[in-house]
Short mmCIF file of C-alpha atoms and ligand atoms in Angstrom, two decimals:
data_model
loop_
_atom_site.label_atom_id
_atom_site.label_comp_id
_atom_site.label_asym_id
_atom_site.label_seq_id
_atom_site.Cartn_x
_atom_site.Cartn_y
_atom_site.Cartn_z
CA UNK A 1 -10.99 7.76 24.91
CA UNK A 2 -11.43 6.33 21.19
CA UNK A 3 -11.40 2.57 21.12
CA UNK A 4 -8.15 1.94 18.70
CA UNK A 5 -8.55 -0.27 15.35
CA UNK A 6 -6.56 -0.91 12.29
CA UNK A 7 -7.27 -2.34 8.72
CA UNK A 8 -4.40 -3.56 5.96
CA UNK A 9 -4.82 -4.92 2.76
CA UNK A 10 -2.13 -6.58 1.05
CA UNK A 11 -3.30 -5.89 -2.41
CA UNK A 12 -6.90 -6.78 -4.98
CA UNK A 13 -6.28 -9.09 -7.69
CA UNK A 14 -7.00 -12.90 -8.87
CA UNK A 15 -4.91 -14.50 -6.28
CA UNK A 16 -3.87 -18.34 -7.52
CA UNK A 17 -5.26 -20.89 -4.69
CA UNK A 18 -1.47 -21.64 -3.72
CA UNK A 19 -0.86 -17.97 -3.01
CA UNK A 20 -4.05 -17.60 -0.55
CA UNK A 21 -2.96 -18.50 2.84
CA UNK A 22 0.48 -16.85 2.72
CA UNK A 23 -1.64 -13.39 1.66
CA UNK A 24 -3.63 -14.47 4.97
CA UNK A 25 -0.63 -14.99 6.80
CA UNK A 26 1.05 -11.74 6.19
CA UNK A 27 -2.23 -9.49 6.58
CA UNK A 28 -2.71 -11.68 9.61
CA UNK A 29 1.11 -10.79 11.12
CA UNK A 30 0.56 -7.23 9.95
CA UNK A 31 -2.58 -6.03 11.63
CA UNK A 32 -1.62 -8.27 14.64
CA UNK A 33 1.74 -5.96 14.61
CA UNK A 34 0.31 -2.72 14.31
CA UNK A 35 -2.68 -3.70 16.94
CA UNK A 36 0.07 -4.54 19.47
CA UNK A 37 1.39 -0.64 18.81
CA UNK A 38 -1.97 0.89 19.54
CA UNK A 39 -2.60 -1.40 22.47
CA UNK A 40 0.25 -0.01 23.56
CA UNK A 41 -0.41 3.46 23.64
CA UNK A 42 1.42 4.03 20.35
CA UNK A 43 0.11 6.61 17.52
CA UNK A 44 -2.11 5.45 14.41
CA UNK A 45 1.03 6.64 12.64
CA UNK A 46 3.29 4.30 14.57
CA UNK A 47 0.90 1.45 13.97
CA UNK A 48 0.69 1.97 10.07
CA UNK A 49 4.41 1.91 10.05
CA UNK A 50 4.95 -1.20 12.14
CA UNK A 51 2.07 -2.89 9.73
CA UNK A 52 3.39 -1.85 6.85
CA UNK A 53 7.09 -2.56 7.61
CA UNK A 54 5.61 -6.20 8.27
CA UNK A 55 4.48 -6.44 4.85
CA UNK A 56 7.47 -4.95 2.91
CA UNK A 57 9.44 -7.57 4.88
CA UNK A 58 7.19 -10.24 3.71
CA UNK A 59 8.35 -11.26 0.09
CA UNK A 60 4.72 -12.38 -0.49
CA UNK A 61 3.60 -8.92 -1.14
CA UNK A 62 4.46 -6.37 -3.82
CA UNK A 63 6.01 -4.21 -1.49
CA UNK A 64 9.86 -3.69 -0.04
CA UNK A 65 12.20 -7.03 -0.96
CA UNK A 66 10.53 -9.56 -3.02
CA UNK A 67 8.99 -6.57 -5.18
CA UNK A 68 8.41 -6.81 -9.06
CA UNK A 69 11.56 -5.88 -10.89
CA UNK A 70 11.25 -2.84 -13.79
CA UNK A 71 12.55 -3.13 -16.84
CA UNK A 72 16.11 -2.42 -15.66
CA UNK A 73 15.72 -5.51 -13.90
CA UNK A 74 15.89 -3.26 -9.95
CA UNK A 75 13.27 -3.15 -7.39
CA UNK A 76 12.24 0.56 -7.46
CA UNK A 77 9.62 1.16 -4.56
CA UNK A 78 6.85 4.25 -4.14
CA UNK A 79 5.50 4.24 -0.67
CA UNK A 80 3.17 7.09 1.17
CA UNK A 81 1.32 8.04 4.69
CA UNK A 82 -0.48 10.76 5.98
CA UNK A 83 -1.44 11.69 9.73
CA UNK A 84 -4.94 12.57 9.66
CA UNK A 85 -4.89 15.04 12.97
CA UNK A 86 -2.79 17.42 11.14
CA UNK A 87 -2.87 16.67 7.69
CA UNK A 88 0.72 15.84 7.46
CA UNK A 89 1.94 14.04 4.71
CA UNK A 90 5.38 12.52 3.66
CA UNK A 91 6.34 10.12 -0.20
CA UNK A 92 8.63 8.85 -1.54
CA UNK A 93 8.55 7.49 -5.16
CA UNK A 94 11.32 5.23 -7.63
CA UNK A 95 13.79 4.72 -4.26
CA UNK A 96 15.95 2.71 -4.41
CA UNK A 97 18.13 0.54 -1.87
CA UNK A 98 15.71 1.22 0.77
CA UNK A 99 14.58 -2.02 2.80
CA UNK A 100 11.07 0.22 4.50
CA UNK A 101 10.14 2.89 1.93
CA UNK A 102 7.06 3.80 4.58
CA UNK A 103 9.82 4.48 7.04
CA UNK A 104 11.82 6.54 4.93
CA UNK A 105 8.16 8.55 4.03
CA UNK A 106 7.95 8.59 7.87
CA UNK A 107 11.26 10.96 7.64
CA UNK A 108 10.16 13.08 4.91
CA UNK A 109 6.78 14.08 6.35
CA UNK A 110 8.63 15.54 9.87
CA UNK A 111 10.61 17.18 7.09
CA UNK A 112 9.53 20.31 5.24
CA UNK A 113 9.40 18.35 2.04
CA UNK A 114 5.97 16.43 1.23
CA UNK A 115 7.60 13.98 -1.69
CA UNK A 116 11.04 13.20 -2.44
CA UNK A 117 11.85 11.13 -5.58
CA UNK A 118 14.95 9.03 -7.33
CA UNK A 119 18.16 9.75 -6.31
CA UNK A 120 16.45 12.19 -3.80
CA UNK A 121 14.90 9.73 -2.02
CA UNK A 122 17.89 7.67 -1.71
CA UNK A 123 20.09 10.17 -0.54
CA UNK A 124 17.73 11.55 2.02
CA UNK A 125 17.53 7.96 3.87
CA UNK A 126 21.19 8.75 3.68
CA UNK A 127 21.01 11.89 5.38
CA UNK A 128 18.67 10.69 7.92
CA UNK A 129 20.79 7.44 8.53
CA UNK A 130 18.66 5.12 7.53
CA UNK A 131 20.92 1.96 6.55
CA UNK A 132 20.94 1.56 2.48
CA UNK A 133 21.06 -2.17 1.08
CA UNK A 134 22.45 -3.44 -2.12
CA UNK A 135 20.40 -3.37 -5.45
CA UNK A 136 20.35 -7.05 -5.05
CA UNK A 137 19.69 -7.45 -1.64
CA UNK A 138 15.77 -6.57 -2.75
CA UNK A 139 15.58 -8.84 -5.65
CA UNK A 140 14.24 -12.54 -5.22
CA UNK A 141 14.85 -15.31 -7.80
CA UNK A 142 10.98 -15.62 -8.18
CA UNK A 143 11.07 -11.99 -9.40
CA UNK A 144 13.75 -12.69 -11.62
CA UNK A 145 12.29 -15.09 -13.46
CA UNK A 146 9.49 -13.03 -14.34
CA UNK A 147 11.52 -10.67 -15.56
CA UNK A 148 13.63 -12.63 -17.81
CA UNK A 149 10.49 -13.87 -19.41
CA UNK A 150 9.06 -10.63 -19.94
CA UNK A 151 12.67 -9.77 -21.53
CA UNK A 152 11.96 -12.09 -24.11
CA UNK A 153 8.38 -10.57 -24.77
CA UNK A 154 10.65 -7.39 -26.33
CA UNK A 155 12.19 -4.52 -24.58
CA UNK A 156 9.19 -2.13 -22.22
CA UNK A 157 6.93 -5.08 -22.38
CA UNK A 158 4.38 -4.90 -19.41
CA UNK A 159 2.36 -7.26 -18.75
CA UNK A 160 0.11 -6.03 -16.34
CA UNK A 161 -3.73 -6.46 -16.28
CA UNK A 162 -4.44 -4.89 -12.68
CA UNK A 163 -6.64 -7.13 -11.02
CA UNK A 164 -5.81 -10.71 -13.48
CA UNK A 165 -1.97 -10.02 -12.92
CA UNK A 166 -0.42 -9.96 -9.37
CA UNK A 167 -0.41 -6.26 -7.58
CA UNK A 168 -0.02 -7.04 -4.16
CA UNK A 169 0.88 -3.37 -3.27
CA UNK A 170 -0.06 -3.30 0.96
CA UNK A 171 -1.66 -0.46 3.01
CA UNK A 172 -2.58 0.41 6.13
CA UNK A 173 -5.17 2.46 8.39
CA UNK A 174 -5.40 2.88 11.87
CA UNK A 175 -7.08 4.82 14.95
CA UNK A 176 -5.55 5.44 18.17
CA UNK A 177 -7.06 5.85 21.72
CA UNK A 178 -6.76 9.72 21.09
CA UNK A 179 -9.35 9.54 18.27
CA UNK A 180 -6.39 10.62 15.81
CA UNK A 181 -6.36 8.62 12.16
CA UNK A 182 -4.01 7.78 9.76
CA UNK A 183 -2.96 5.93 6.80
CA UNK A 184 -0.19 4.70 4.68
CA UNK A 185 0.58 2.80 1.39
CA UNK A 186 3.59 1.27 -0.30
CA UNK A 187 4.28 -1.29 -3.27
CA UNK A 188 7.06 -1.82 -5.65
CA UNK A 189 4.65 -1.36 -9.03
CA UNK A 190 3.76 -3.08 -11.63
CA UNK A 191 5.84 -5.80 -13.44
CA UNK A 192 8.91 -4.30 -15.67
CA UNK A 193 7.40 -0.75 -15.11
CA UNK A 194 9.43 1.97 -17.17
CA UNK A 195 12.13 3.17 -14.37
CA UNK A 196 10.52 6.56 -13.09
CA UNK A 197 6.98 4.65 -13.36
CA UNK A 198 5.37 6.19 -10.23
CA UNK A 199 1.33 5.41 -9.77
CA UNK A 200 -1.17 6.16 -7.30
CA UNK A 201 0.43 4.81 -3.85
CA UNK A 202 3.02 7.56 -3.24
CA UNK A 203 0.53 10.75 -4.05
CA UNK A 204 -1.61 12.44 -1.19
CA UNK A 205 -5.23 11.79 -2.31
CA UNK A 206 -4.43 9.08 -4.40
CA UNK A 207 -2.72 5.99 -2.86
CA UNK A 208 -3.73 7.16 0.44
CA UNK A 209 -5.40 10.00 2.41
CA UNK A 210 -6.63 10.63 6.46
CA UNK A 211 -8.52 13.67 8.06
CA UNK A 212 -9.63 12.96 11.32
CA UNK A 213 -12.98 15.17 10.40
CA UNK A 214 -13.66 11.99 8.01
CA UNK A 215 -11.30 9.30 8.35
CA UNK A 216 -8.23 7.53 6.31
CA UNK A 217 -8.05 5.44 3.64
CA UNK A 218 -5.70 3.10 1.46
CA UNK A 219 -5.62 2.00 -2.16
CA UNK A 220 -4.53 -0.86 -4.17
CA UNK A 221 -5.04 -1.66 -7.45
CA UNK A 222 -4.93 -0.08 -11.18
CA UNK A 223 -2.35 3.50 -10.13
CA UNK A 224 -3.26 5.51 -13.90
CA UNK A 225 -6.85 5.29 -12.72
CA UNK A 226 -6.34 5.46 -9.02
CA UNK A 227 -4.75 8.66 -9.48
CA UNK A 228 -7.04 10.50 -12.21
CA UNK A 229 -10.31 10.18 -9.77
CA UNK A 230 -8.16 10.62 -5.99
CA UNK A 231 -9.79 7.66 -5.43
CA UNK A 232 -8.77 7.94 -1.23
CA UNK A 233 -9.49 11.77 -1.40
CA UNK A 234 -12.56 10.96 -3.06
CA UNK A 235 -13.46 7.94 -0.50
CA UNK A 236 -12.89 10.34 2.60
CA UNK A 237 -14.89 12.84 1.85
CA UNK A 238 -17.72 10.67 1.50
CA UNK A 239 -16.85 9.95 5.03
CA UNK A 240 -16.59 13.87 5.90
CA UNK A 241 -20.07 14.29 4.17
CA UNK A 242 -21.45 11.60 7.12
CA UNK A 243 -21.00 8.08 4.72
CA UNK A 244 -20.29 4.80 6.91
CA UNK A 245 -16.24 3.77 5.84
CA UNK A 246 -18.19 0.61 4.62
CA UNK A 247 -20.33 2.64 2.44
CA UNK A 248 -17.54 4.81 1.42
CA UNK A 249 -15.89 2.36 0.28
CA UNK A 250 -18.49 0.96 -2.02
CA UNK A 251 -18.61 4.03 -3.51
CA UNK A 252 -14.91 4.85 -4.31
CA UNK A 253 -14.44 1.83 -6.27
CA UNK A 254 -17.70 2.55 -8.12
CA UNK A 255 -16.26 5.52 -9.38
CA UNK A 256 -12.84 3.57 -10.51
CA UNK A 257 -14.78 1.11 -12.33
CA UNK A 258 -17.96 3.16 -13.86
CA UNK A 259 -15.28 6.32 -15.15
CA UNK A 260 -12.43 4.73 -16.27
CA UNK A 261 -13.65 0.69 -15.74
CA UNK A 262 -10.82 0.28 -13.28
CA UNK A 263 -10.11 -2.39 -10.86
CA UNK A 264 -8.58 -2.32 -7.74
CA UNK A 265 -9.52 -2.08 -3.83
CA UNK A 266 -9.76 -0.08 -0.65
CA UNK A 267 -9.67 0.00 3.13
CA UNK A 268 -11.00 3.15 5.20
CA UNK A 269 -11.74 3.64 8.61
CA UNK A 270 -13.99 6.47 9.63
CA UNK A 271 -14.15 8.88 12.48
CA UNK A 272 -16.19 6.84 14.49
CA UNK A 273 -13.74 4.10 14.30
CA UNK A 274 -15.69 1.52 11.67
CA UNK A 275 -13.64 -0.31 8.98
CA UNK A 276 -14.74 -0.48 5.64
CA UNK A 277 -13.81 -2.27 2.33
CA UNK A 278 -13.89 -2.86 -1.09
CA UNK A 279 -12.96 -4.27 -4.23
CA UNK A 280 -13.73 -5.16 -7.92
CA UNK A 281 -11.00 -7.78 -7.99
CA UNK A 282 -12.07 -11.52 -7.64
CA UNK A 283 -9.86 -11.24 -4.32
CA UNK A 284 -8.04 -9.13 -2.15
CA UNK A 285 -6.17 -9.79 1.10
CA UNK A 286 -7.12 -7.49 3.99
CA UNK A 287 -7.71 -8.55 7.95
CA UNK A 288 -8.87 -5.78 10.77
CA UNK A 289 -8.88 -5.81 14.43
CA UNK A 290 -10.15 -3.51 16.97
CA UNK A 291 -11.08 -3.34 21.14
CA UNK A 292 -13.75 -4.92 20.67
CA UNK A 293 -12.66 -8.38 18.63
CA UNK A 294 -11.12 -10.94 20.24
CA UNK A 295 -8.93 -12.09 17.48
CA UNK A 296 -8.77 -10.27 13.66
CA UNK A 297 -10.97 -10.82 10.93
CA UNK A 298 -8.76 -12.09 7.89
CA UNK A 299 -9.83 -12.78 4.67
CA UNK A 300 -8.92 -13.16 1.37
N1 LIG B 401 -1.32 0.78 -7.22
C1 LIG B 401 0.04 0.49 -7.39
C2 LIG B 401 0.61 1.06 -8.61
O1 LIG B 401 -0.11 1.35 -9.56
O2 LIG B 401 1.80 1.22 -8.66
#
């Protein structure tokens, strides 16, 4: 039997000393939540979701309600996971009225779709049953006000320097007691992103990837340059070719910042269970817990 573990970031960028401890506090509740799923017996899928759900309910993190508004003025959310024993993936990208994107990415990977976008999206959580909410119901008055002052920079203004500007996109990773790995993404984007904006976290590869020959992994950060180097395709199979998830990590966020000078973070866990991360950001929030810890590590 594997001993279980799970890593989650909630996002790498210059977080403002006022914003630190409730970053702490939600990585903190997350990995606490998706421990108590493993030590339960539950999947490495079920844990990812119950983490991630945790942060998309947490209106500190870009992620879910509480999300950065695009230039429409809606929360429009991308979210991604993968199950690493059989390579099974499921997306979503620009839903809308969905409260748990990762959930509703949950549905599309037992379907025979892979990524289901827009209006898609939205009706499929239909189909499936999954309860839609208002616009509204999403948007918080913090986000609004953001908005309205970016309004008044002139219409498509984004103002969005990944890594000085918040991007507190949240992710997940996890190992069960069978030895099987997975991982999972979601974020609402950057600040008054053009409506269809879709970046790294809802593509395999990109915004998240897990093989149980090499482990899983989760991204946050800059998406155009997440996506152009596959940066958690890229950061697993340094773990396939025998790299330590700490090492692997090192090295995937070389590559974002020496190709494209990139910022942005990630969290792996590799096949023999060991957590890993990195970032070029002055911050990012992650905490990890496994058999062997008696409480998590959280840090900021
Ligand atoms: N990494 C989140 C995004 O670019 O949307």
């Amino acid at each position: 039997m594997m001993a279980p573990g799970i890593i989650v970031h909630g996002g790498a960028w210059s977080i403002p000393e006022n914003l630190l401890q409730p970053h702490r506090d939600g990585c903190k509740a997350a990995v606490l939540r998706g421990w108590q799923v493993l030590q339960a017996g539950g999947s490495a899928i079920e844990a990812i979701e119950a983490a991630i759900i945790t942060m998309e309910d947490d209106v500190t993190f870009d992620a879910g309600r509480g999300s950065f508004l695009n230039l429409d003025g809606q929360v429009e959310l991308d979210a991604g996971m993968m199950d690493g024993a059989t390579l099974a993936a499921g997306a979503v990208a620009a839903v809308h009225r969905v409260r748990n994107p990762i959930s509703l990415a949950k549905q599309v990977m037992a379907s025979e779709h892979i990524l289901i976008v827009g209006p898609g999206a939205t009706r499929f959580a239909e189909k499936v049953g999954m309860p839609l909410c208002a616009e509204e119901d999403l948007v918080i008055e913090r986000e609004l006000e953001l908005w309205r002052k970016l309004q008044n920079k002139g219409p498509g203004y984004t103002d969005v320097l990944f890594g000085r500007k918040d991007l507190a996109t949240v992710g997940a990773v996890a190992i069960d007691q069978a030895g099987n790995i997975a991982a999972g993404t979601s974020t609402g984007g950057s600040p008054n992103k053009w409506p269809g904006r879709v970046g790294d976290v809802p593509q395999v590869g990109s915004g998240f990837y897990a093989d149980n020959v090499g482990g899983g992994g989760s991204c946050t950060g800059w998406g155009e340059g997440i996506m152009r180097i596959n940066m958690a395709k890229y950061a697993v199979d340094l773990m396939t070719a025998g790299q330590p998830a700490s090492e692997a990590a090192k090295g995937a966020v070389k590559l974002l910042a020496d190709k494209l000078q990139g910022v942005g973070g990630i969290i792996l866990i590799d096949r023999e269970g060991r957590t890993g991360q990195s970032y070029t950001t002055e911050h990012m929030a992650y905490a990890y817990m496994n058999g062997r810890m008696a409480e998590p590590v959280v840090a900021v």
